[in-house]
PDB file of N, CA and C in Angstrom:
ATOM      1  N   MET A   1       9.946-225.434 -88.975  1.00  0.00           N
ATOM      2  CA  MET A   1      11.072-226.328 -89.154  1.00  0.00           C
ATOM      3  C   MET A   1      11.084-226.931 -90.549  1.00  0.00           C
ATOM      4  N   LYS A   2       9.948-227.111 -91.149  1.00  0.00           N
ATOM      5  CA  LYS A   2       9.845-227.749 -92.446  1.00  0.00           C
ATOM      6  C   LYS A   2      10.595-226.948 -93.514  1.00  0.00           C
ATOM      7  N   ILE A   3      10.449-225.629 -93.500  1.00  0.00           N
ATOM      8  CA  ILE A   3      11.077-224.782 -94.505  1.00  0.00           C
ATOM      9  C   ILE A   3      12.593-224.836 -94.370  1.00  0.00           C
ATOM     10  N   ILE A   4      13.087-224.843 -93.158  1.00  0.00           N
ATOM     11  CA  ILE A   4      14.528-224.893 -92.938  1.00  0.00           C
ATOM     12  C   ILE A   4      15.092-226.219 -93.448  1.00  0.00           C
ATOM     13  N   GLU A   5      14.374-227.304 -93.241  1.00  0.00           N
ATOM     14  CA  GLU A   5      14.839-228.614 -93.719  1.00  0.00           C
ATOM     15  C   GLU A   5      14.869-228.643 -95.251  1.00  0.00           C
ATOM     16  N   ILE A   6      13.844-228.131 -95.889  1.00  0.00           N
ATOM     17  CA  ILE A   6      13.788-228.107 -97.356  1.00  0.00           C
ATOM     18  C   ILE A   6      14.903-227.223 -97.904  1.00  0.00           C
ATOM     19  N   PHE A   7      15.121-226.077 -97.283  1.00  0.00           N
ATOM     20  CA  PHE A   7      16.179-225.167 -97.694  1.00  0.00           C
ATOM     21  C   PHE A   7      17.553-225.837 -97.561  1.00  0.00           C
ATOM     22  N   THR A   8      17.762-226.534 -96.466  1.00  0.00           N
ATOM     23  CA  THR A   8      19.043-227.224 -96.232  1.00  0.00           C
ATOM     24  C   THR A   8      19.254-228.316 -97.272  1.00  0.00           C
ATOM     25  N   ILE A   9      18.227-229.079 -97.555  1.00  0.00           N
ATOM     26  CA  ILE A   9      18.339-230.145 -98.555  1.00  0.00           C
ATOM     27  C   ILE A   9      18.644-229.542 -99.920  1.00  0.00           C
ATOM     28  N   GLY A  10      18.004-228.421-100.232  1.00  0.00           N
ATOM     29  CA  GLY A  10      18.264-227.742-101.505  1.00  0.00           C
ATOM     30  C   GLY A  10      19.698-227.267-101.623  1.00  0.00           C
ATOM     31  N   ILE A  11      20.225-226.706-100.563  1.00  0.00           N
ATOM     32  CA  ILE A  11      21.616-226.232-100.581  1.00  0.00           C
ATOM     33  C   ILE A  11      22.579-227.404-100.729  1.00  0.00           C
ATOM     34  N   VAL A  12      22.316-228.476-100.034  1.00  0.00           N
ATOM     35  CA  VAL A  12      23.175-229.661-100.138  1.00  0.00           C
ATOM     36  C   VAL A  12      23.124-230.221-101.557  1.00  0.00           C
ATOM     37  N   ALA A  13      21.939-230.296-102.144  1.00  0.00           N
ATOM     38  CA  ALA A  13      21.806-230.816-103.506  1.00  0.00           C
ATOM     39  C   ALA A  13      22.520-229.902-104.500  1.00  0.00           C
ATOM     40  N   LEU A  14      22.386-228.605-104.347  1.00  0.00           N
ATOM     41  CA  LEU A  14      23.063-227.663-105.232  1.00  0.00           C
ATOM     42  C   LEU A  14      24.578-227.786-105.092  1.00  0.00           C
ATOM     43  N   ALA A  15      25.052-227.891-103.877  1.00  0.00           N
ATOM     44  CA  ALA A  15      26.490-228.043-103.653  1.00  0.00           C
ATOM     45  C   ALA A  15      26.989-229.335-104.311  1.00  0.00           C
ATOM     46  N   PHE A  16      26.235-230.417-104.175  1.00  0.00           N
ATOM     47  CA  PHE A  16      26.625-231.678-104.793  1.00  0.00           C
ATOM     48  C   PHE A  16      26.678-231.553-106.308  1.00  0.00           C
ATOM     49  N   MET A  17      25.668-230.887-106.879  1.00  0.00           N
ATOM     50  CA  MET A  17      25.633-230.724-108.335  1.00  0.00           C
ATOM     51  C   MET A  17      26.796-229.865-108.823  1.00  0.00           C
ATOM     52  N   LEU A  18      27.124-228.813-108.081  1.00  0.00           N
ATOM     53  CA  LEU A  18      28.233-227.959-108.481  1.00  0.00           C
ATOM     54  C   LEU A  18      29.573-228.681-108.360  1.00  0.00           C
ATOM     55  N   ILE A  19      29.725-229.474-107.304  1.00  0.00           N
ATOM     56  CA  ILE A  19      30.984-230.203-107.102  1.00  0.00           C
ATOM     57  C   ILE A  19      31.174-231.273-108.166  1.00  0.00           C
ATOM     58  N   THR A  20      30.129-231.996-108.494  1.00  0.00           N
ATOM     59  CA  THR A  20      30.248-233.080-109.466  1.00  0.00           C
ATOM     60  C   THR A  20      30.176-232.591-110.908  1.00  0.00           C
ATOM     61  N   GLY A  21      29.841-231.343-111.131  1.00  0.00           N
ATOM     62  CA  GLY A  21      29.799-230.797-112.474  1.00  0.00           C
ATOM     63  C   GLY A  21      28.476-230.990-113.174  1.00  0.00           C
ATOM     64  N   VAL A  22      27.482-231.509-112.496  1.00  0.00           N
ATOM     65  CA  VAL A  22      26.178-231.729-113.122  1.00  0.00           C
ATOM     66  C   VAL A  22      25.543-230.392-113.492  1.00  0.00           C
ATOM     67  N   ALA A  23      25.638-229.418-112.633  1.00  0.00           N
ATOM     68  CA  ALA A  23      25.009-228.124-112.906  1.00  0.00           C
ATOM     69  C   ALA A  23      25.736-227.372-114.016  1.00  0.00           C
ATOM     70  N   LYS A  24      27.021-227.607-114.170  1.00  0.00           N
ATOM     71  CA  LYS A  24      27.786-226.901-115.191  1.00  0.00           C
ATOM     72  C   LYS A  24      27.457-227.399-116.593  1.00  0.00           C
ATOM     73  N   ALA A  25      27.107-228.646-116.731  1.00  0.00           N
ATOM     74  CA  ALA A  25      26.831-229.227-118.041  1.00  0.00           C
ATOM     75  C   ALA A  25      25.345-229.202-118.384  1.00  0.00           C
ATOM     76  N   ASN A  26      24.582-228.499-117.627  1.00  0.00           N
ATOM     77  CA  ASN A  26      23.139-228.456-117.803  1.00  0.00           C
ATOM     78  C   ASN A  26      22.783-227.624-119.041  1.00  0.00           C
ATOM     79  N   PRO A  27      22.034-228.197-119.988  1.00  0.00           N
ATOM     80  CA  PRO A  27      21.663-227.427-121.180  1.00  0.00           C
ATOM     81  C   PRO A  27      20.758-226.228-120.859  1.00  0.00           C
ATOM     82  N   ILE A  28      20.007-226.306-119.795  1.00  0.00           N
ATOM     83  CA  ILE A  28      19.150-225.188-119.404  1.00  0.00           C
ATOM     84  C   ILE A  28      20.011-224.005-118.978  1.00  0.00           C
ATOM     85  N   THR A  29      21.075-224.284-118.244  1.00  0.00           N
ATOM     86  CA  THR A  29      21.990-223.221-117.831  1.00  0.00           C
ATOM     87  C   THR A  29      22.626-222.566-119.045  1.00  0.00           C
ATOM     88  N   ASN A  30      23.027-223.373-120.008  1.00  0.00           N
ATOM     89  CA  ASN A  30      23.615-222.839-121.238  1.00  0.00           C
ATOM     90  C   ASN A  30      22.610-221.977-121.991  1.00  0.00           C
ATOM     91  N   TRP A  31      21.376-222.441-122.073  1.00  0.00           N
ATOM     92  CA  TRP A  31      20.337-221.691-122.776  1.00  0.00           C
ATOM     93  C   TRP A  31      20.095-220.342-122.094  1.00  0.00           C
ATOM     94  N   ILE A  32      20.004-220.366-120.766  1.00  0.00           N
ATOM     95  CA  ILE A  32      19.764-219.126-120.021  1.00  0.00           C
ATOM     96  C   ILE A  32      20.921-218.153-120.242  1.00  0.00           C
ATOM     97  N   THR A  33      22.141-218.653-120.214  1.00  0.00           N
ATOM     98  CA  THR A  33      23.306-217.796-120.441  1.00  0.00           C
ATOM     99  C   THR A  33      23.276-217.198-121.842  1.00  0.00           C
ATOM    100  N   ASN A  34      22.954-218.019-122.839  1.00  0.00           N
ATOM    101  CA  ASN A  34      22.874-217.526-124.220  1.00  0.00           C
ATOM    102  C   ASN A  34      21.779-216.474-124.375  1.00  0.00           C
ATOM    103  N   GLU A  35      20.628-216.711-123.781  1.00  0.00           N
ATOM    104  CA  GLU A  35      19.522-215.754-123.864  1.00  0.00           C
ATOM    105  C   GLU A  35      19.888-214.440-123.182  1.00  0.00           C
ATOM    106  N   LYS A  36      20.551-214.525-122.037  1.00  0.00           N
ATOM    107  CA  LYS A  36      20.981-213.317-121.326  1.00  0.00           C
ATOM    108  C   LYS A  36      21.941-212.516-122.192  1.00  0.00           C
ATOM    109  N   ASN A  37      22.878-213.192-122.836  1.00  0.00           N
ATOM    110  CA  ASN A  37      23.835-212.498-123.698  1.00  0.00           C
ATOM    111  C   ASN A  37      23.147-211.842-124.889  1.00  0.00           C
ATOM    112  N   LYS A  38      22.154-212.521-125.465  1.00  0.00           N
ATOM    113  CA  LYS A  38      21.401-211.939-126.578  1.00  0.00           C
ATOM    114  C   LYS A  38      20.650-210.683-126.123  1.00  0.00           C
ATOM    115  N   ILE A  39      20.045-210.751-124.941  1.00  0.00           N
ATOM    116  CA  ILE A  39      19.286-209.619-124.420  1.00  0.00           C
ATOM    117  C   ILE A  39      20.204-208.433-124.168  1.00  0.00           C
ATOM    118  N   VAL A  40      21.356-208.691-123.559  1.00  0.00           N
ATOM    119  CA  VAL A  40      22.299-207.605-123.272  1.00  0.00           C
ATOM    120  C   VAL A  40      22.780-206.967-124.573  1.00  0.00           C
ATOM    121  N   GLU A  41      23.076-207.791-125.567  1.00  0.00           N
ATOM    122  CA  GLU A  41      23.527-207.264-126.860  1.00  0.00           C
ATOM    123  C   GLU A  41      22.432-206.417-127.512  1.00  0.00           C
ATOM    124  N   TYR A  42      21.198-206.917-127.505  1.00  0.00           N
ATOM    125  CA  TYR A  42      20.081-206.180-128.096  1.00  0.00           C
ATOM    126  C   TYR A  42      19.848-204.854-127.374  1.00  0.00           C
ATOM    127  N   GLN A  43      19.856-204.887-126.035  1.00  0.00           N
ATOM    128  CA  GLN A  43      19.606-203.674-125.273  1.00  0.00           C
ATOM    129  C   GLN A  43      20.704-202.645-125.486  1.00  0.00           C
ATOM    130  N   THR A  44      21.946-203.103-125.572  1.00  0.00           N
ATOM    131  CA  THR A  44      23.051-202.181-125.805  1.00  0.00           C
ATOM    132  C   THR A  44      22.872-201.464-127.136  1.00  0.00           C
ATOM    133  N   LYS A  45      22.542-202.225-128.187  1.00  0.00           N
ATOM    134  CA  LYS A  45      22.330-201.627-129.508  1.00  0.00           C
ATOM    135  C   LYS A  45      21.091-200.723-129.497  1.00  0.00           C
ATOM    136  N   SER A  46      20.038-201.191-128.866  1.00  0.00           N
ATOM    137  CA  SER A  46      18.794-200.421-128.827  1.00  0.00           C
ATOM    138  C   SER A  46      18.981-199.099-128.084  1.00  0.00           C
ATOM    139  N   TRP A  47      19.678-199.132-126.975  1.00  0.00           N
ATOM    140  CA  TRP A  47      19.908-197.907-126.209  1.00  0.00           C
ATOM    141  C   TRP A  47      20.784-196.940-126.984  1.00  0.00           C
ATOM    142  N   ALA A  48      21.775-197.451-127.698  1.00  0.00           N
ATOM    143  CA  ALA A  48      22.633-196.580-128.509  1.00  0.00           C
ATOM    144  C   ALA A  48      21.813-195.927-129.621  1.00  0.00           C
ATOM    145  N   ASP A  49      20.954-196.716-130.267  1.00  0.00           N
ATOM    146  CA  ASP A  49      20.087-196.169-131.313  1.00  0.00           C
ATOM    147  C   ASP A  49      19.127-195.117-130.751  1.00  0.00           C
ATOM    148  N   SER A  50      18.595-195.369-129.560  1.00  0.00           N
ATOM    149  CA  SER A  50      17.647-194.422-128.975  1.00  0.00           C
ATOM    150  C   SER A  50      18.342-193.120-128.578  1.00  0.00           C
ATOM    151  N   LYS A  51      19.613-193.200-128.167  1.00  0.00           N
ATOM    152  CA  LYS A  51      20.347-191.973-127.856  1.00  0.00           C
ATOM    153  C   LYS A  51      20.521-191.119-129.106  1.00  0.00           C
ATOM    154  N   ILE A  52      20.834-191.761-130.221  1.00  0.00           N
ATOM    155  CA  ILE A  52      20.988-191.040-131.486  1.00  0.00           C
ATOM    156  C   ILE A  52      19.657-190.428-131.907  1.00  0.00           C
ATOM    157  N   GLN A  53      18.602-191.213-131.815  1.00  0.00           N
ATOM    158  CA  GLN A  53      17.279-190.720-132.212  1.00  0.00           C
ATOM    159  C   GLN A  53      16.839-189.557-131.316  1.00  0.00           C
ATOM    160  N   PHE A  54      17.109-189.647-130.022  1.00  0.00           N
ATOM    161  CA  PHE A  54      16.744-188.574-129.102  1.00  0.00           C
ATOM    162  C   PHE A  54      17.499-187.291-129.448  1.00  0.00           C
ATOM    163  N   ALA A  55      18.785-187.421-129.746  1.00  0.00           N
ATOM    164  CA  ALA A  55      19.582-186.243-130.107  1.00  0.00           C
ATOM    165  C   ALA A  55      19.039-185.591-131.381  1.00  0.00           C
ATOM    166  N   GLN A  56      18.649-186.415-132.362  1.00  0.00           N
ATOM    167  CA  GLN A  56      18.095-185.874-133.603  1.00  0.00           C
ATOM    168  C   GLN A  56      16.757-185.182-133.353  1.00  0.00           C
ATOM    169  N   THR A  57      15.921-185.787-132.534  1.00  0.00           N
ATOM    170  CA  THR A  57      14.616-185.203-132.220  1.00  0.00           C
ATOM    171  C   THR A  57      14.791-183.878-131.479  1.00  0.00           C
ATOM    172  N   LYS A  58      15.704-183.869-130.527  1.00  0.00           N
ATOM    173  CA  LYS A  58      15.974-182.655-129.767  1.00  0.00           C
ATOM    174  C   LYS A  58      16.449-181.537-130.699  1.00  0.00           C
ATOM    175  N   GLN A  59      17.336-181.865-131.619  1.00  0.00           N
ATOM    176  CA  GLN A  59      17.844-180.865-132.556  1.00  0.00           C
ATOM    177  C   GLN A  59      16.738-180.358-133.469  1.00  0.00           C
ATOM    178  N   THR A  60      15.863-181.246-133.900  1.00  0.00           N
ATOM    179  CA  THR A  60      14.736-180.846-134.747  1.00  0.00           C
ATOM    180  C   THR A  60      13.827-179.867-134.009  1.00  0.00           C
ATOM    181  N   ILE A  61      13.532-180.152-132.758  1.00  0.00           N
ATOM    182  CA  ILE A  61      12.671-179.269-131.968  1.00  0.00           C
ATOM    183  C   ILE A  61      13.351-177.919-131.750  1.00  0.00           C
ATOM    184  N   LEU A  62      14.652-177.959-131.440  1.00  0.00           N
ATOM    185  CA  LEU A  62      15.371-176.694-131.258  1.00  0.00           C
ATOM    186  C   LEU A  62      15.389-175.878-132.545  1.00  0.00           C
ATOM    187  N   ASN A  63      15.530-176.539-133.676  1.00  0.00           N
ATOM    188  CA  ASN A  63      15.524-175.845-134.959  1.00  0.00           C
ATOM    189  C   ASN A  63      14.169-175.197-135.233  1.00  0.00           C
ATOM    190  N   LEU A  64      13.092-175.825-134.795  1.00  0.00           N
ATOM    191  CA  LEU A  64      11.763-175.230-134.970  1.00  0.00           C
ATOM    192  C   LEU A  64      11.670-173.906-134.224  1.00  0.00           C
ATOM    193  N   PHE A  65      12.174-173.882-132.997  1.00  0.00           N
ATOM    194  CA  PHE A  65      12.115-172.654-132.219  1.00  0.00           C
ATOM    195  C   PHE A  65      13.062-171.597-132.768  1.00  0.00           C
ATOM    196  N   LYS A  66      14.217-171.998-133.263  1.00  0.00           N
ATOM    197  CA  LYS A  66      15.164-171.041-133.829  1.00  0.00           C
ATOM    198  C   LYS A  66      14.587-170.391-135.083  1.00  0.00           C
ATOM    199  N   SER A  67      13.927-171.179-135.909  1.00  0.00           N
ATOM    200  CA  SER A  67      13.365-170.621-137.150  1.00  0.00           C
ATOM    201  C   SER A  67      12.213-169.678-136.848  1.00  0.00           C
ATOM    202  N   LYS A  68      11.493-169.865-135.770  1.00  0.00           N
ATOM    203  CA  LYS A  68      10.378-168.983-135.416  1.00  0.00           C
ATOM    204  C   LYS A  68      10.875-167.636-134.904  1.00  0.00           C
ATOM    205  N   LYS A  69      12.060-167.612-134.301  1.00  0.00           N
ATOM    206  CA  LYS A  69      12.598-166.339-133.801  1.00  0.00           C
ATOM    207  C   LYS A  69      13.007-165.417-134.949  1.00  0.00           C
ATOM    208  N   ASN A  70      13.439-165.983-136.063  1.00  0.00           N
ATOM    209  CA  ASN A  70      13.908-165.196-137.191  1.00  0.00           C
ATOM    210  C   ASN A  70      12.771-164.677-138.067  1.00  0.00           C
ATOM    211  N   VAL A  71      11.578-165.115-137.853  1.00  0.00           N
ATOM    212  CA  VAL A  71      10.437-164.686-138.662  1.00  0.00           C
ATOM    213  C   VAL A  71      10.015-163.300-138.203  1.00  0.00           C
ATOM    214  N   THR A  72       9.862-162.393-139.165  1.00  0.00           N
ATOM    215  CA  THR A  72       9.421-161.028-138.819  1.00  0.00           C
ATOM    216  C   THR A  72       7.925-160.902-139.082  1.00  0.00           C
ATOM    217  N   GLN A  73       7.303-160.119-138.264  1.00  0.00           N
ATOM    218  CA  GLN A  73       5.869-159.906-138.434  1.00  0.00           C
ATOM    219  C   GLN A  73       5.653-158.597-139.168  1.00  0.00           C
ATOM    220  N   ASP A  74       4.705-158.582-140.059  1.00  0.00           N
ATOM    221  CA  ASP A  74       4.387-157.368-140.827  1.00  0.00           C
ATOM    222  C   ASP A  74       3.286-156.592-140.171  1.00  0.00           C
TER     223      ASP A  74
END
């Protein structure tokens, strides 16, 4: 019963904070949102860069095999 009471009190407190706007003006919430946006932006750029790098690496490896096929043995 103790856990249910604590959970209920938490939900009531959260609802009160959301209704009164206390949770919306929280600097911690703003910081978390800003950090999340920075992470998403970084990951998007990083993944795009890694796709380009992977394509270049793949082409380099394929070129190695292509050049070996054209070599004649004496």
